[in-house]
Amino acid sequence: MMLDEVRKALRVDGNEHDDEIQGLIAAARADLALSGVSPEKTQSDDDPLIRRAVVIYCQAQFESDNMTAERLMRSYMMLKAHLSMAEDYR
């Protein structure tokens, strides 16, 4: 389940931030779709590249250190660009 994977990556225990995390997951998926990734692909919890993109996006948004957040966002943007250009993801 994507929520569990993101919660683990964010090192969040419990479910007190679940609403915020679910919103970030939805935003990541929507952002990928806006960039040209197939909406069906963006909803896949089975695709490792989609899962990784969602996790990195959430980490970037959740990170309090600006330098780390910027590095994570650059990583997400690069992965998003690759996905949007890959024929298998359109």
Coordinates of N, CA, C and O in Angstrom, one line a residue:
M1 N 0.8 -1.2 0.0 CA 0.0 0.0 0.0 C 0.9 1.2 0.0 O 1.8 1.3 0.8
M2 N 0.6 2.2 -0.9 CA 1.4 3.4 -1.0 C 1.5 4.2 0.3 O 2.6 4.7 0.6
L3 N 0.4 4.3 1.0 CA 0.5 5.1 2.2 C 1.5 4.5 3.2 O 2.3 5.3 3.8
D4 N 1.6 3.2 3.3 CA 2.5 2.6 4.2 C 4.0 2.8 3.8 O 4.8 3.1 4.6
E5 N 4.2 2.7 2.4 CA 5.5 2.9 1.9 C 6.0 4.4 2.1 O 7.1 4.6 2.5
V6 N 5.1 5.3 1.9 CA 5.5 6.7 2.1 C 5.7 7.0 3.5 O 6.6 7.7 3.9
R7 N 4.8 6.5 4.4 CA 4.9 6.7 5.8 C 6.3 6.2 6.3 O 7.0 6.9 7.1
K8 N 6.7 5.0 5.8 CA 8.0 4.5 6.2 C 9.1 5.3 5.7 O 10.1 5.6 6.4
A9 N 9.0 5.8 4.4 CA 10.1 6.7 3.9 C 10.2 8.0 4.6 O 11.3 8.5 4.7
L10 N 9.1 8.5 5.1 CA 9.1 9.7 5.9 C 9.5 9.5 7.3 O 9.6 10.5 8.1
R11 N 9.6 8.3 7.7 CA 9.9 7.9 9.1 C 8.8 8.4 10.1 O 9.1 9.0 11.1
V12 N 7.6 8.2 9.7 CA 6.4 8.7 10.4 C 5.8 7.4 11.1 O 5.4 6.5 10.4
D13 N 5.7 7.5 12.4 CA 5.0 6.4 13.1 C 3.6 6.8 13.4 O 3.3 8.0 13.5
G14 N 2.7 5.9 13.4 CA 1.3 6.2 13.6 C 0.6 6.7 12.4 O 1.2 6.8 11.3
N15 N -0.6 7.1 12.6 CA -1.4 7.6 11.5 C -1.9 9.1 11.6 O -2.8 9.5 10.9
E16 N -1.3 9.8 12.5 CA -1.7 11.2 12.7 C -1.5 12.1 11.5 O -2.2 13.1 11.4
H17 N -0.6 11.8 10.7 CA -0.3 12.6 9.5 C -0.9 12.0 8.2 O -0.6 12.5 7.1
D18 N -1.7 11.0 8.3 CA -2.2 10.2 7.2 C -3.0 11.1 6.2 O -2.8 11.0 5.0
D19 N -3.8 12.0 6.7 CA -4.5 12.9 5.7 C -3.6 13.8 4.9 O -3.7 13.9 3.7
E20 N -2.5 14.3 5.5 CA -1.5 15.1 4.8 C -0.8 14.2 3.8 O -0.6 14.6 2.7
I21 N -0.4 13.1 4.2 CA 0.4 12.2 3.4 C -0.5 11.7 2.2 O 0.0 11.7 1.0
Q22 N -1.7 11.4 2.4 CA -2.6 11.0 1.3 C -2.8 12.1 0.3 O -2.8 11.9 -0.9
G23 N -2.9 13.4 0.9 CA -2.9 14.5 0.0 C -1.7 14.7 -0.9 O -1.8 15.0 -2.1
L24 N -0.5 14.4 -0.3 CA 0.7 14.5 -1.0 C 0.8 13.4 -2.1 O 1.3 13.6 -3.2
I25 N 0.4 12.2 -1.8 CA 0.4 11.1 -2.7 C -0.5 11.5 -3.9 O -0.2 11.3 -5.1
A26 N -1.7 12.0 -3.6 CA -2.6 12.4 -4.7 C -2.0 13.5 -5.5 O -2.2 13.5 -6.8
A27 N -1.4 14.5 -4.9 CA -0.7 15.6 -5.6 C 0.4 15.1 -6.5 O 0.5 15.5 -7.7
A28 N 1.2 14.1 -6.0 CA 2.2 13.6 -6.8 C 1.7 12.9 -8.1 O 2.2 13.1 -9.2
R29 N 0.6 12.1 -7.9 CA 0.0 11.4 -9.0 C -0.6 12.4 -10.0 O -0.4 12.2 -11.2
A30 N -1.2 13.4 -9.5 CA -1.8 14.4 -10.4 C -0.7 15.1 -11.2 O -0.8 15.4 -12.4
D31 N 0.4 15.5 -10.5 CA 1.5 16.2 -11.2 C 2.1 15.3 -12.2 O 2.4 15.8 -13.3
L32 N 2.3 14.0 -12.0 CA 2.8 13.1 -13.0 C 1.8 13.1 -14.2 O 2.3 13.1 -15.4
A33 N 0.5 13.0 -14.0 CA -0.4 13.0 -15.1 C -0.4 14.3 -15.9 O -0.5 14.2 -17.1
L34 N -0.2 15.4 -15.2 CA -0.1 16.7 -15.9 C 1.1 16.8 -16.8 O 1.1 17.5 -17.8
S35 N 2.1 16.0 -16.4 CA 3.4 16.1 -17.2 C 3.3 15.1 -18.4 O 4.2 15.1 -19.2
G36 N 2.2 14.4 -18.5 CA 2.0 13.5 -19.7 C 2.1 12.0 -19.4 O 2.0 11.2 -20.3
V37 N 2.3 11.7 -18.2 CA 2.3 10.3 -17.8 C 0.9 9.8 -17.8 O 0.0 10.5 -17.4
S38 N 0.7 8.6 -18.3 CA -0.7 8.0 -18.4 C -1.3 8.1 -17.1 O -0.8 7.6 -16.1
P39 N -2.6 8.6 -17.0 CA -3.3 8.6 -15.7 C -3.4 7.2 -15.1 O -3.4 7.0 -13.9
E40 N -3.6 6.2 -16.0 CA -3.7 4.8 -15.5 C -2.4 4.4 -14.8 O -2.4 3.7 -13.8
K41 N -1.2 4.8 -15.4 CA 0.1 4.4 -14.9 C 0.3 5.1 -13.5 O 0.9 4.6 -12.6
T42 N -0.1 6.4 -13.4 CA 0.1 7.1 -12.2 C -0.6 6.5 -11.0 O -0.2 6.7 -9.9
Q43 N -1.7 5.8 -11.2 CA -2.4 5.2 -10.1 C -1.9 3.8 -9.8 O -2.4 3.2 -8.8
S44 N -0.9 3.3 -10.5 CA -0.3 2.0 -10.2 C 0.6 2.0 -9.0 O 1.5 2.7 -8.9
D45 N 0.2 1.1 -8.0 CA 1.1 0.9 -6.9 C 2.1 -0.3 -7.2 O 2.9 -0.6 -6.4
D46 N 2.0 -0.9 -8.4 CA 2.9 -2.0 -8.7 C 4.1 -1.5 -9.5 O 5.1 -2.3 -9.6
D47 N 4.0 -0.3 -10.1 CA 5.1 0.1 -10.9 C 6.2 0.8 -10.0 O 5.9 1.7 -9.3
P48 N 7.4 0.2 -10.1 CA 8.5 0.7 -9.2 C 8.9 2.2 -9.4 O 9.2 2.9 -8.5
L49 N 8.8 2.6 -10.7 CA 9.2 4.0 -11.0 C 8.1 5.0 -10.5 O 8.5 6.1 -10.0
I50 N 6.9 4.6 -10.7 CA 5.8 5.5 -10.2 C 5.9 5.5 -8.6 O 5.8 6.6 -8.0
R51 N 6.1 4.4 -8.0 CA 6.2 4.4 -6.5 C 7.3 5.2 -6.1 O 7.2 6.0 -5.1
R52 N 8.5 5.1 -6.8 CA 9.6 5.9 -6.4 C 9.4 7.4 -6.5 O 9.7 8.2 -5.7
A53 N 8.7 7.8 -7.7 CA 8.4 9.2 -7.9 C 7.5 9.7 -6.8 O 7.7 10.8 -6.3
V54 N 6.5 9.0 -6.4 CA 5.6 9.4 -5.4 C 6.3 9.6 -4.1 O 6.1 10.6 -3.4
V55 N 7.1 8.6 -3.7 CA 7.8 8.7 -2.5 C 8.8 9.9 -2.4 O 8.8 10.7 -1.4
I56 N 9.5 10.1 -3.5 CA 10.4 11.3 -3.5 C 9.7 12.6 -3.4 O 10.1 13.5 -2.7
Y57 N 8.6 12.7 -4.2 CA 7.7 13.9 -4.1 C 7.3 14.2 -2.7 O 7.4 15.3 -2.2
C58 N 6.8 13.1 -2.0 CA 6.3 13.3 -0.6 C 7.5 13.7 0.3 O 7.3 14.5 1.2
Q59 N 8.6 13.0 0.1 CA 9.8 13.4 1.0 C 10.2 14.8 0.8 O 10.5 15.5 1.8
A60 N 10.2 15.3 -0.4 CA 10.5 16.7 -0.7 C 9.6 17.7 -0.1 O 10.0 18.7 0.5
Q61 N 8.3 17.3 -0.1 CA 7.3 18.2 0.5 C 7.3 18.2 2.0 O 6.9 19.1 2.7
F62 N 7.7 17.1 2.6 CA 7.7 16.8 4.0 C 9.0 17.3 4.7 O 9.0 17.5 5.9
E63 N 10.0 17.4 4.0 CA 11.4 17.7 4.5 C 11.4 19.2 5.0 O 11.0 20.1 4.4
S64 N 12.0 19.3 6.2 CA 12.1 20.7 6.8 C 13.4 21.4 6.4 O 13.5 22.6 6.5
D65 N 14.4 20.6 6.1 CA 15.7 21.2 5.6 C 15.6 21.6 4.2 O 15.4 20.8 3.3
N66 N 15.7 22.9 3.9 CA 15.5 23.4 2.6 C 16.5 22.8 1.5 O 16.1 22.5 0.4
M67 N 17.7 22.6 1.9 CA 18.7 22.1 0.9 C 18.3 20.6 0.6 O 18.4 20.3 -0.6
T68 N 17.9 19.9 1.5 CA 17.5 18.5 1.3 C 16.3 18.5 0.5 O 16.1 17.7 -0.5
A69 N 15.3 19.3 0.8 CA 14.0 19.4 0.1 C 14.3 19.8 -1.4 O 13.7 19.2 -2.3
E70 N 15.2 20.7 -1.6 CA 15.5 21.1 -3.0 C 16.1 19.9 -3.8 O 15.8 19.7 -4.9
R71 N 17.0 19.2 -3.1 CA 17.7 18.1 -3.8 C 16.7 17.0 -4.1 O 16.7 16.4 -5.2
L72 N 15.8 16.7 -3.2 CA 14.7 15.7 -3.4 C 13.8 16.2 -4.6 O 13.4 15.4 -5.4
M73 N 13.5 17.4 -4.6 CA 12.6 17.9 -5.7 C 13.3 17.9 -7.0 O 12.6 17.5 -8.0
R74 N 14.5 18.2 -7.1 CA 15.3 18.0 -8.3 C 15.3 16.5 -8.8 O 15.1 16.3 -10.0
S75 N 15.5 15.6 -7.9 CA 15.4 14.2 -8.2 C 14.1 13.8 -8.7 O 13.9 13.1 -9.7
Y76 N 13.0 14.3 -8.1 CA 11.6 14.0 -8.5 C 11.4 14.6 -9.9 O 10.9 13.9 -10.8
M77 N 11.8 15.8 -10.2 CA 11.6 16.5 -11.5 C 12.4 15.7 -12.6 O 11.8 15.6 -13.7
M78 N 13.6 15.2 -12.3 CA 14.3 14.4 -13.3 C 13.6 13.1 -13.6 O 13.4 12.7 -14.7
L79 N 13.1 12.4 -12.6 CA 12.4 11.2 -12.8 C 11.1 11.4 -13.5 O 10.7 10.7 -14.4
K80 N 10.4 12.5 -13.1 CA 9.1 12.9 -13.8 C 9.4 13.1 -15.3 O 8.6 12.7 -16.2
A81 N 10.5 13.8 -15.6 CA 10.8 14.1 -17.0 C 11.1 12.8 -17.8 O 10.6 12.7 -18.9
H82 N 11.8 11.9 -17.2 CA 12.1 10.7 -17.9 C 10.8 9.9 -18.1 O 10.6 9.3 -19.2
L83 N 9.9 9.8 -17.1 CA 8.7 9.1 -17.2 C 7.8 9.7 -18.3 O 7.2 9.0 -19.1
S84 N 7.8 11.0 -18.3 CA 6.9 11.7 -19.3 C 7.4 11.5 -20.8 O 6.6 11.6 -21.7
M85 N 8.7 11.2 -20.9 CA 9.2 11.0 -22.3 C 9.2 9.5 -22.7 O 9.3 9.2 -23.9
A86 N 9.1 8.6 -21.7 CA 9.1 7.2 -22.0 C 7.8 6.7 -22.6 O 6.7 7.0 -22.1
E87 N 7.9 6.1 -23.7 CA 6.7 5.6 -24.5 C 5.9 4.7 -23.6 O 4.6 4.8 -23.7
D88 N 6.4 3.9 -22.8 CA 5.7 2.9 -22.0 C 4.8 3.7 -20.9 O 3.9 3.0 -20.3
Y89 N 5.1 4.9 -20.7 CA 4.4 5.7 -19.6 C 3.4 6.7 -20.2 O 2.8 7.4 -19.4
R90 N 3.2 6.8 -21.5 CA 2.3 7.7 -22.1 C 1.0 7.1 -22.3 O 0.7 6.0 -22.4

